[in-house]
Coordinates of C-alpha atoms and ligand atoms in Angstrom, one line a residue:
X99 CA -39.3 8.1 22.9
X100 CA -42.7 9.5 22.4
X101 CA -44.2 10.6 26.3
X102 CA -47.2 12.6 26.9
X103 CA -47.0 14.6 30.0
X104 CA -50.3 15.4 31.8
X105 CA -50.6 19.1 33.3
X106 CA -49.4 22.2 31.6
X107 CA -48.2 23.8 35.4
X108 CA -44.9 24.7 35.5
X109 CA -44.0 21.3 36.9
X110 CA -45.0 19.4 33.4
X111 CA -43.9 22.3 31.5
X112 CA -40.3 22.2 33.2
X113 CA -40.5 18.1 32.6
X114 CA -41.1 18.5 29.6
X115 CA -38.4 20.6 28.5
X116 CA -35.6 18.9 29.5
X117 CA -37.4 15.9 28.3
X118 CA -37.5 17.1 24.8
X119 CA -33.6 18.8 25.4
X120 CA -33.0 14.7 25.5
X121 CA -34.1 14.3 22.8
X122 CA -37.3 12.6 23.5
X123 CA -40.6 13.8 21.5
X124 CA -43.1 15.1 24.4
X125 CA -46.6 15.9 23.7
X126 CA -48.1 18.2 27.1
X127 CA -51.8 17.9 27.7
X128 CA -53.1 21.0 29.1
X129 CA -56.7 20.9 30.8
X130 CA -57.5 24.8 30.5
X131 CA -57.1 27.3 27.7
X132 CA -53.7 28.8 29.3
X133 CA -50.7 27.3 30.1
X134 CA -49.5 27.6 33.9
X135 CA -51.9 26.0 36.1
X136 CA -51.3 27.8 39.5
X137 CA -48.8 30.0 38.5
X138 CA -50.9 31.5 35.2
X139 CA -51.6 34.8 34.8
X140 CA -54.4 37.2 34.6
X141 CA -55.5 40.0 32.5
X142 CA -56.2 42.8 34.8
X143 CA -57.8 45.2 31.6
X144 CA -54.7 47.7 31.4
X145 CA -51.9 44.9 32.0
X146 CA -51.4 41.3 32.4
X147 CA -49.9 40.2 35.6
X148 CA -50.2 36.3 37.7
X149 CA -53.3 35.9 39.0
X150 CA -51.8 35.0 42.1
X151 CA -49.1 36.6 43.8
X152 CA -45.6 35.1 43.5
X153 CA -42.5 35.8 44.8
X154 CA -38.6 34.4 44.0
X155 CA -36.7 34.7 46.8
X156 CA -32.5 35.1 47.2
X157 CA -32.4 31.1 48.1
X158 CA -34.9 30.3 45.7
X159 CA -31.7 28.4 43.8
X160 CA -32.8 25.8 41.8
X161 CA -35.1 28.4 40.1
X162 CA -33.2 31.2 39.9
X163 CA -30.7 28.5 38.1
X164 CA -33.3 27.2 35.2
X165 CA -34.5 30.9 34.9
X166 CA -30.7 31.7 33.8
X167 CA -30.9 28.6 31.8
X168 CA -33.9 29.0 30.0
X169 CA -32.3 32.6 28.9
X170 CA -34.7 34.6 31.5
X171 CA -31.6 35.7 34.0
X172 CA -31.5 39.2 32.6
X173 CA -35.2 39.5 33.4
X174 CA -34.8 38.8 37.1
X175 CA -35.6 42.4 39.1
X176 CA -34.8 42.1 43.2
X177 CA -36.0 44.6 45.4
X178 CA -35.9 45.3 49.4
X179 CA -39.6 45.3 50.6
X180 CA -41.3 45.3 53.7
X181 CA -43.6 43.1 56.3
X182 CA -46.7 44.0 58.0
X183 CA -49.0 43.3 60.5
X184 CA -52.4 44.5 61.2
X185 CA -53.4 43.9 64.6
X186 CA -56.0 46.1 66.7
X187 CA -56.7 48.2 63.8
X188 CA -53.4 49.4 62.9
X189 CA -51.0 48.5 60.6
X190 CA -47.4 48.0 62.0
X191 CA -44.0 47.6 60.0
X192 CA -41.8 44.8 60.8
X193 CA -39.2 45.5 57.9
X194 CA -36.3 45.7 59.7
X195 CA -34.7 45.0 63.0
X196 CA -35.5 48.5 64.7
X197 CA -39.3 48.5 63.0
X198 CA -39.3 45.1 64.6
X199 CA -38.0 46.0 68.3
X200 CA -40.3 48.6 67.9
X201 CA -43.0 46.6 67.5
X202 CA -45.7 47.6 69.9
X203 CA -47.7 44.7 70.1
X204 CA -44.8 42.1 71.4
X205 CA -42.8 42.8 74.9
X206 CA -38.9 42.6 74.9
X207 CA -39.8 39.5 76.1
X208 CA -41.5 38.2 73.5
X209 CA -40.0 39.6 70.9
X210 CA -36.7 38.0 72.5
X211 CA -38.6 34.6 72.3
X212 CA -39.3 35.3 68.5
X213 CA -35.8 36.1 67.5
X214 CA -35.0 32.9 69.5
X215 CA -38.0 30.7 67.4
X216 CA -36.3 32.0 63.8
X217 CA -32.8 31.5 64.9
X218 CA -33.3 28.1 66.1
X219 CA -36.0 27.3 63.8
X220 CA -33.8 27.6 60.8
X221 CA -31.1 25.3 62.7
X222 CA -33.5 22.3 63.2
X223 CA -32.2 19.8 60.5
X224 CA -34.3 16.3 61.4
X225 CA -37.8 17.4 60.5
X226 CA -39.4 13.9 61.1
X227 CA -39.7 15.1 64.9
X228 CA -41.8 17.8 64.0
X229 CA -44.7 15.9 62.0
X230 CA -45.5 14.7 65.4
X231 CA -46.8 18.1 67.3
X232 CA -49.0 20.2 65.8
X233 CA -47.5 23.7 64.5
X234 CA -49.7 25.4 67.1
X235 CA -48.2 23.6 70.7
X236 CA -44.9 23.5 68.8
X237 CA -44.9 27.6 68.6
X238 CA -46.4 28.2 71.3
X239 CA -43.9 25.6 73.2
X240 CA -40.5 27.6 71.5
X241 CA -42.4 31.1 71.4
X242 CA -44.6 32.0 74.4
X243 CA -48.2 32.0 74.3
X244 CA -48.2 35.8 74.0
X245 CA -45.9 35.8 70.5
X246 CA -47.6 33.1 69.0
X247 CA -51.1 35.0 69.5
X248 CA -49.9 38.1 68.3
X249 CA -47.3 37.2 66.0
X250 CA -47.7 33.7 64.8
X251 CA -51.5 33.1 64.0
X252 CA -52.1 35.7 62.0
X253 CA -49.0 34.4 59.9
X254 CA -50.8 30.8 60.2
X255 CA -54.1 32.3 59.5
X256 CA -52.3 34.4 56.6
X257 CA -51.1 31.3 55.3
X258 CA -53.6 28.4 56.1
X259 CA -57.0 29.4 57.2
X260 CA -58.7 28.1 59.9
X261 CA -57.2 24.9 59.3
X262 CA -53.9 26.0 61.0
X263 CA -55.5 23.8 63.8
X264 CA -54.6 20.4 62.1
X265 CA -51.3 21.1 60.1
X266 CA -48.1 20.0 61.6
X267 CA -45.0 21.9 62.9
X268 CA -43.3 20.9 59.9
X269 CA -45.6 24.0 58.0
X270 CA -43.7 26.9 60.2
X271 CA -40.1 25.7 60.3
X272 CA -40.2 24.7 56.4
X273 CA -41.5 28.4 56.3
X274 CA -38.7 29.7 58.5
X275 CA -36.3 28.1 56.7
X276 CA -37.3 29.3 53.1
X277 CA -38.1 33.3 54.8
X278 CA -35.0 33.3 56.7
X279 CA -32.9 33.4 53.7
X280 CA -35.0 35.9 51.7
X281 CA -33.3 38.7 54.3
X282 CA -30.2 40.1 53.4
X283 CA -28.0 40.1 56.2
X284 CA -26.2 43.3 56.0
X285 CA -29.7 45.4 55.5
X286 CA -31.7 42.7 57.4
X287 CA -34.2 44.0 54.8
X288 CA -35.9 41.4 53.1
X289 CA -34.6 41.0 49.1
X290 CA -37.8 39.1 47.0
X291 CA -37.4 39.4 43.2
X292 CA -39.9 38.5 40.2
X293 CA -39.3 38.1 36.3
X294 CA -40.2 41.2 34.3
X295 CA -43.4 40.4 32.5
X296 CA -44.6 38.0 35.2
X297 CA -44.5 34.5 35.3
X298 CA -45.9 34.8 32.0
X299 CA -42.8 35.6 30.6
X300 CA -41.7 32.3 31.9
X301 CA -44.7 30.1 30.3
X302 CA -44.2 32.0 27.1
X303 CA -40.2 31.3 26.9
X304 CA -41.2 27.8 28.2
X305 CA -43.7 27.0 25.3
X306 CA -41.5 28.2 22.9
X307 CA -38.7 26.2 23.8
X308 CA -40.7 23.1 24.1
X309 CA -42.1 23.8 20.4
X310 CA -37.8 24.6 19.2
X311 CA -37.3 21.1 20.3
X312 CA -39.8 19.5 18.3
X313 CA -41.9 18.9 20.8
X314 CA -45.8 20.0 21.3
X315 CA -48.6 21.6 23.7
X316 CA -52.4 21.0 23.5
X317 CA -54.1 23.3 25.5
X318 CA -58.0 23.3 26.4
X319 CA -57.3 19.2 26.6
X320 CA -58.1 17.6 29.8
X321 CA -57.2 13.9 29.9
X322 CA -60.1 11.7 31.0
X323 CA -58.4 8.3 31.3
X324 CA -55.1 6.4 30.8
X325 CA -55.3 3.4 29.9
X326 CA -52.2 0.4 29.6
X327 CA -51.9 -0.8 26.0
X328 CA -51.8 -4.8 26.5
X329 CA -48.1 -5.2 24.7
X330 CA -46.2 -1.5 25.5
X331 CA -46.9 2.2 26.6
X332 CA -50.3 3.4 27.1
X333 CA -53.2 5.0 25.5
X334 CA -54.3 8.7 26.8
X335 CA -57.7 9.3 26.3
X336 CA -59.3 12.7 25.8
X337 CA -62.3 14.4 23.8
X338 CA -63.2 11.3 22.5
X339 CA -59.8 10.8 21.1
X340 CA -57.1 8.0 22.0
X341 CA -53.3 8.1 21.7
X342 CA -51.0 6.0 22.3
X343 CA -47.4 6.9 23.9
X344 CA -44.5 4.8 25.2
X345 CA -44.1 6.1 28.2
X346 CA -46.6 8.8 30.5
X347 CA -46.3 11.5 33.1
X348 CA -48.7 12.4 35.4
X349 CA -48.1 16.0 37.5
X350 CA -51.6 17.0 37.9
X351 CA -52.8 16.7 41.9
X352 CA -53.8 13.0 43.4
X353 CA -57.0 13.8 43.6
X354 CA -57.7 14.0 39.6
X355 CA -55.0 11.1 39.1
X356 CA -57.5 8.7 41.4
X357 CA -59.9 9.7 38.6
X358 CA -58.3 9.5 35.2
X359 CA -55.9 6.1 36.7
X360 CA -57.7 2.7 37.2
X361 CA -56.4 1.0 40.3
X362 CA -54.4 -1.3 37.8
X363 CA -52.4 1.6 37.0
X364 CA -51.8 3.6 40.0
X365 CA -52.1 2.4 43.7
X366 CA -52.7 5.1 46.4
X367 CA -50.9 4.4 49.5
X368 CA -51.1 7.0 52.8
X369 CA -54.3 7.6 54.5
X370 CA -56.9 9.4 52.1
X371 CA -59.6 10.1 54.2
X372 CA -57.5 12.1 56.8
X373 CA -56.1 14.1 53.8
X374 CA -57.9 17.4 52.7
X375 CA -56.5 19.8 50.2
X376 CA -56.4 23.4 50.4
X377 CA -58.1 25.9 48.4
X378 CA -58.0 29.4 48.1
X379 CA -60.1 32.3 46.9
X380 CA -58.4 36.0 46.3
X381 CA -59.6 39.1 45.1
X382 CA -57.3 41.0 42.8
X383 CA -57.4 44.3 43.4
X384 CA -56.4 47.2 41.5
X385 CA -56.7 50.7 42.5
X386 CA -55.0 54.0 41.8
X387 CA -53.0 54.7 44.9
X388 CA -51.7 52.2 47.1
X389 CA -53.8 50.1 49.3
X390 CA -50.5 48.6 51.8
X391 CA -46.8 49.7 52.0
X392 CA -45.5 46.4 52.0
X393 CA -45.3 43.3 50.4
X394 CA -47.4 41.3 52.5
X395 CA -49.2 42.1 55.4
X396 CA -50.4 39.7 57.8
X397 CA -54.2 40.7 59.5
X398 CA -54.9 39.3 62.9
X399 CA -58.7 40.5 63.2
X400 CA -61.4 38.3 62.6
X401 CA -63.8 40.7 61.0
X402 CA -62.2 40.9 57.8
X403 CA -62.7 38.1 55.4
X404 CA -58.9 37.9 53.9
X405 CA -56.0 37.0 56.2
X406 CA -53.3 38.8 54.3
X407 CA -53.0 41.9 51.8
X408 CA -49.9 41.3 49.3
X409 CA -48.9 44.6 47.9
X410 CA -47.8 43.6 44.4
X411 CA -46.7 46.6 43.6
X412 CA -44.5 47.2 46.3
X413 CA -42.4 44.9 44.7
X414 CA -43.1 45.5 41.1
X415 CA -42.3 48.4 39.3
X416 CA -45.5 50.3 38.4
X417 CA -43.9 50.5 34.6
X418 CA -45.7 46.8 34.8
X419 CA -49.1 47.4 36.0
X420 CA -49.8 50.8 33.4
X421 CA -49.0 52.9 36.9
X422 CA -51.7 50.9 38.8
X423 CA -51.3 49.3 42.1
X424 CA -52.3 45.4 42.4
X425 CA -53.0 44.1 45.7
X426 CA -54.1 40.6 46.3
X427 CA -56.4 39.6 49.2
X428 CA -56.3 35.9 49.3
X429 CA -58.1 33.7 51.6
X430 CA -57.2 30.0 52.5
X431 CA -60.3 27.5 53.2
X432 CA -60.5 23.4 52.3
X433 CA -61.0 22.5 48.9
X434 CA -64.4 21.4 50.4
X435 CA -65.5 24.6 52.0
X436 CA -69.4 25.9 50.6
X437 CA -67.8 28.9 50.3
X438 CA -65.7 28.1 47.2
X439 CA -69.3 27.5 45.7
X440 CA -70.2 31.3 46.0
X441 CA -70.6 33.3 42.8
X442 CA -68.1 35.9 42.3
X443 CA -70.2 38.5 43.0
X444 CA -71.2 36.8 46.1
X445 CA -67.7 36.7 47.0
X446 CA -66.5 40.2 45.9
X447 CA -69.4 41.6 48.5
X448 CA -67.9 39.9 51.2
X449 CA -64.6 40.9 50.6
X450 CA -65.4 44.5 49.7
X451 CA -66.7 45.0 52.7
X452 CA -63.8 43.5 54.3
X453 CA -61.6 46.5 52.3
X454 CA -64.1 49.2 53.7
X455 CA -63.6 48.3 57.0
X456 CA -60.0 47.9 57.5
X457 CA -59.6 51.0 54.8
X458 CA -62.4 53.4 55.5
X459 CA -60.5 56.4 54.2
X460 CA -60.6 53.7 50.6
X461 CA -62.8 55.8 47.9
X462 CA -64.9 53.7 45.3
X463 CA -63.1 56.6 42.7
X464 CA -59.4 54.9 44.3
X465 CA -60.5 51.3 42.8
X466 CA -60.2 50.4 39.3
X467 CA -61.2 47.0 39.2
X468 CA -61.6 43.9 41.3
X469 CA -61.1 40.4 40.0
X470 CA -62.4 37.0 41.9
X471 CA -59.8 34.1 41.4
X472 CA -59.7 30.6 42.8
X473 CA -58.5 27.4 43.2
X474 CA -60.0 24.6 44.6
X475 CA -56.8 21.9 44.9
X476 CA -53.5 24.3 46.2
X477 CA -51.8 21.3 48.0
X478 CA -52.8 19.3 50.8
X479 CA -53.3 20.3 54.0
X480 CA -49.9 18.9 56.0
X481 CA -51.6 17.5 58.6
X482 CA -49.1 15.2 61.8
X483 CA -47.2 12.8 60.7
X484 CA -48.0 13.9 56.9
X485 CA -45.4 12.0 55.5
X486 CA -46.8 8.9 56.4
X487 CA -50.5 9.6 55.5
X488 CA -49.4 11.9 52.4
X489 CA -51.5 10.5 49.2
X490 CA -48.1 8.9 47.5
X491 CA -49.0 7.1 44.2
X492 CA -47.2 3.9 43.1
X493 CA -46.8 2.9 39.9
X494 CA -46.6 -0.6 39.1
X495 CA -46.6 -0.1 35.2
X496 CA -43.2 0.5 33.6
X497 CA -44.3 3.4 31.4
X498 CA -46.3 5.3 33.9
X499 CA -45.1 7.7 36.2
X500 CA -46.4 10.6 38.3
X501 CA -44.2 13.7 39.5
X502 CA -46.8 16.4 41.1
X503 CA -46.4 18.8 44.8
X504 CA -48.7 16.3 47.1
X505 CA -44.9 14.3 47.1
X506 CA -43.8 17.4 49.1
X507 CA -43.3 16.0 52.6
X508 CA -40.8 18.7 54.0
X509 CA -41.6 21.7 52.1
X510 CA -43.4 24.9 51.7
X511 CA -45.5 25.0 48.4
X512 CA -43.1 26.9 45.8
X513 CA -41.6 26.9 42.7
X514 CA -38.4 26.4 43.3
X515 CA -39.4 22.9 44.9
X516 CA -41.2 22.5 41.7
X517 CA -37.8 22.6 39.7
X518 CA -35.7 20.8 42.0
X519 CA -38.2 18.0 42.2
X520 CA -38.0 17.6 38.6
X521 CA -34.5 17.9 38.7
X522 CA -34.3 14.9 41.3
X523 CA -37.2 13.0 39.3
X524 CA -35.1 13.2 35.8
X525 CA -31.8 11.1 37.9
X526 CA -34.5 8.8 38.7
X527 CA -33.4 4.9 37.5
X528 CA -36.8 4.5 35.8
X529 CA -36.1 7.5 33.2
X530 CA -32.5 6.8 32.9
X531 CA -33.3 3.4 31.3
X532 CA -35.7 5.2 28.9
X533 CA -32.9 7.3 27.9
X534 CA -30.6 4.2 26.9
X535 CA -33.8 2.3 25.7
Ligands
FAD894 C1 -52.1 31.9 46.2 C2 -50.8 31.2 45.8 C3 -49.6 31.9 46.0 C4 -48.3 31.3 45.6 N1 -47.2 32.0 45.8 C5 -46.0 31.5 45.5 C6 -44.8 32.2 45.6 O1 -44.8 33.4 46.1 N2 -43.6 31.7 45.2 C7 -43.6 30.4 44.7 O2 -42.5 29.9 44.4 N3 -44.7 29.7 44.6 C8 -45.9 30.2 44.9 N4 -47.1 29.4 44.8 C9 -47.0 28.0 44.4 C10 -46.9 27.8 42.9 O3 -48.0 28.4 42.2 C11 -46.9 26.3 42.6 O4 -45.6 25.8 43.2 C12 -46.9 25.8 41.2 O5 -47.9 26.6 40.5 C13 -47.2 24.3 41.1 O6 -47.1 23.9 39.8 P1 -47.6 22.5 39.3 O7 -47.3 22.4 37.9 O8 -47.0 21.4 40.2 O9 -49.1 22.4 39.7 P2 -50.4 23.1 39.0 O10 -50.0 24.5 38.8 O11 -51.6 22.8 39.8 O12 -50.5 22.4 37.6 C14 -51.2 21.2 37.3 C15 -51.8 21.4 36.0 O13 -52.5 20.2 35.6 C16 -53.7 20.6 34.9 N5 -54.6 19.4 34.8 C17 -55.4 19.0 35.9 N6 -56.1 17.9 35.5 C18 -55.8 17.7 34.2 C19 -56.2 16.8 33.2 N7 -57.1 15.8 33.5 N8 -55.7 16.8 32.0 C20 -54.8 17.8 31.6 N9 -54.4 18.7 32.5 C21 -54.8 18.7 33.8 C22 -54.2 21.8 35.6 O14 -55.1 22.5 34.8 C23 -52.9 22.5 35.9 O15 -52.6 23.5 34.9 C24 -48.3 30.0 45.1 C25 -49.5 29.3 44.9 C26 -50.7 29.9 45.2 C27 -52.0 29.2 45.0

């Protein structure tokens, strides 16, 4: 069977490897130069890294599972590293239980009522409930007002922006669920890992397996329409080029699919106008000593422009980053916000003057360089009762199908997701025909 798959992310790049290990010959299309979509890397001058941070975590299983399959097991690195929160101009650890119920901003109390909010939180097994209260009463309902303001919205703000205000409580316990397991019970330290090399090391063992199996990649190829052939398959069309396929797989978001899909095609069910992706802008930063001890840090003041400071480096070994220390500062706005507009010079003002603030004893001789990255479509916002309203595409045409992350309804944006969903997708009754056809 000859199937293009649209999107060179990890989800189409997964798809189609097992496609092609079934023997089917699978052409990916590939919008921008580099293969990885979200989860591509960067090059940071002295060494190549993602350009945004990512993290596997112990219960991360369906990933951790294809990595060992794909031959990149050995190349899994876990390390214990550490949580912090910047709140009144200090930075305080939470990396264990005794930083934790030390923890000057939260009472006993409080931090009683937290303990209680992750233990049942990671219980709850119906979701559905939750899609119907917003992840702010919800918290402060299980929490206390006083942990959710110090604790909780700066995680939410960390996370989601501004626009914490409209997302469900389905965001925080999906969260829970996923963090819960990244701590290793007998340290209560958390355990996060990463693939040496980066999760290029993953596109680059990807690609060449895809190629091994006689399959192909066309990079720097967005598609601009699919069209039905009248008898069987479809046409995809791109740079003034058509080819025809017998069957096609869309994992790109919804929002491009309404574009490149006439309504014969695709119909979009759910509530479109209520739906709003999320975008995100984040300054890279690489300086010579380090800028946080931790992993992540969660900020809880207004006046700086980023809402959370991931210490790469406190999880990667420096032998990665030439000895350099990589820091992301990411903000989270709607894929709509003006601010997404702002030239990266523009935007690296801003945030430097963020940095100066919360790290006045920072010298201009400490910072290497500084790189502006974004994204404009991350996932959509998962706003009460998302599963109904989510943007679900249906496909009325045999040969068409889409697979991307706006069908997560219960879940946290990850990779993980990504491989299980396309492990799910490949039982589906649709592709099992193909494979006897
Ligand atoms: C800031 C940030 C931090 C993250 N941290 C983590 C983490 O710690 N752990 C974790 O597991 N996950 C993390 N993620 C999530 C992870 O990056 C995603 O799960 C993953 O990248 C989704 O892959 P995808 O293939 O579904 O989508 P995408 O990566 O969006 O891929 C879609 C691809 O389709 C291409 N495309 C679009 N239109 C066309 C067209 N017309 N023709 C051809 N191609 C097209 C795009 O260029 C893109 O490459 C993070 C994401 C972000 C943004």
């Amino acid at each position: 069977m000859n199937i293009a798959v649209i999107g060179g992310g990890l989800m189409g790049l997964v798809l189609a490897h097992r496609l092609s290990q079934q023997g089917h010959i699978v052409t990916v299309f590939e919008r921008n130069h580099q293969l990885g979509g979200l989860a591509t890397y960067h090059d940071y001058g002295s060494f190549v890294w993602d350009r945004f941070y990512h993290v596997i975590l112990p219960s991360d299983t369906h990933l951790i599972r294809y990595l060992h399959d794909i031959g990149l097991g050995e190349q899994l690195r876990w390390r214990s590293t550490g949580t912090g929160y910047y709140v009144d101009k200090k930075l305080y650890s939470i990396s264990n239980t005794l930083e934790f119920l030390r923890f000057p901003p939260l009472s006993w109390w409080a931090k009683f009522r937290l303990a209680f909010t992750l233990i049942y939180g990671s219980r709850i097994k119906n979701w559905q409930p939750l899609e119907r209260i917003s992840v702010e009463d919800w918290l402060v309902k299980v929490s206390g007002r006083k942990t959710y303001q110090k604790f909780w919205l700066p995680l939410l703000l960390a996370k989601l922006g501004e626009n914490y205000k409209k997302v469900s409580a389905v965001f925080i316990w999906s969260y829970i669920k996923r963090l819960f397991s990244a701590r290793d019970s007998s340290l209560n330290k958390e355990k996060l890992g990463y693939v040496v090399g980066g999760y290029k090391t993953v596109f680059d063992r990807l690609e060449k397996l895809i190629y091994t199996a006689g399959s192909c990649i066309c990079t720097g190829v967005a598609i601009n329409r699919i069209i039905p052939d009248s008898v069987d398959g479809l046409w995809v069309e791109y740079k003034s080029k058509k080819e025809h396929f017998d069957k096609v797989i869309f994992t790109a978001p919804v929002e491009i699919l309404q574009d490149v899909a006439p309504p014969s095609l695709v119909q979009m069910s759910g509530d479109r106008t209520s739906i709003e992706y999320l975008g995100v802008i984040c300054m890279a930063l690489v300086t010579r000593k380090p800028l946080v001890p931790h992993y992540i840090v969660n900020i809880a003041d207004s006046r700086v422009p980023f809402t959370g400071a991931i210490g790469m480096t406190n999880l990667v070994s420096l032998q990665e980053t030439a000895g350099l220390h990589l820091t992301y500062l990411p903000k989270y706005i709607l894929s709509s916000d003006p601010l997404l507009q702002k030239t990266d010079a523009e935007l690296r003002q801003l945030f430097v003057s963020g940095l100066r603030y919360m790290f006045p004893h920072l010298s201009e001789n400490d910072i290497v360089t500084t790189h502006i990255n974004r994204a404009k479509h991350v996932q959509p916002l998962q706003i009460l009762n998302y599963s109904r309203k989510a943007p679900q595409a249906t496909t009325s045409h045999k040969d068409f199908l889409v697979l991307n992350t706006s069908q997560f309804v219960n879940d946290t944006l990850n990779n993980n997701t990504v491989v299980r969903h396309v492990e799910e997708f490949l039982k589906n009754e649709r592709l099992t025909v193909w494979n006897h056809s």
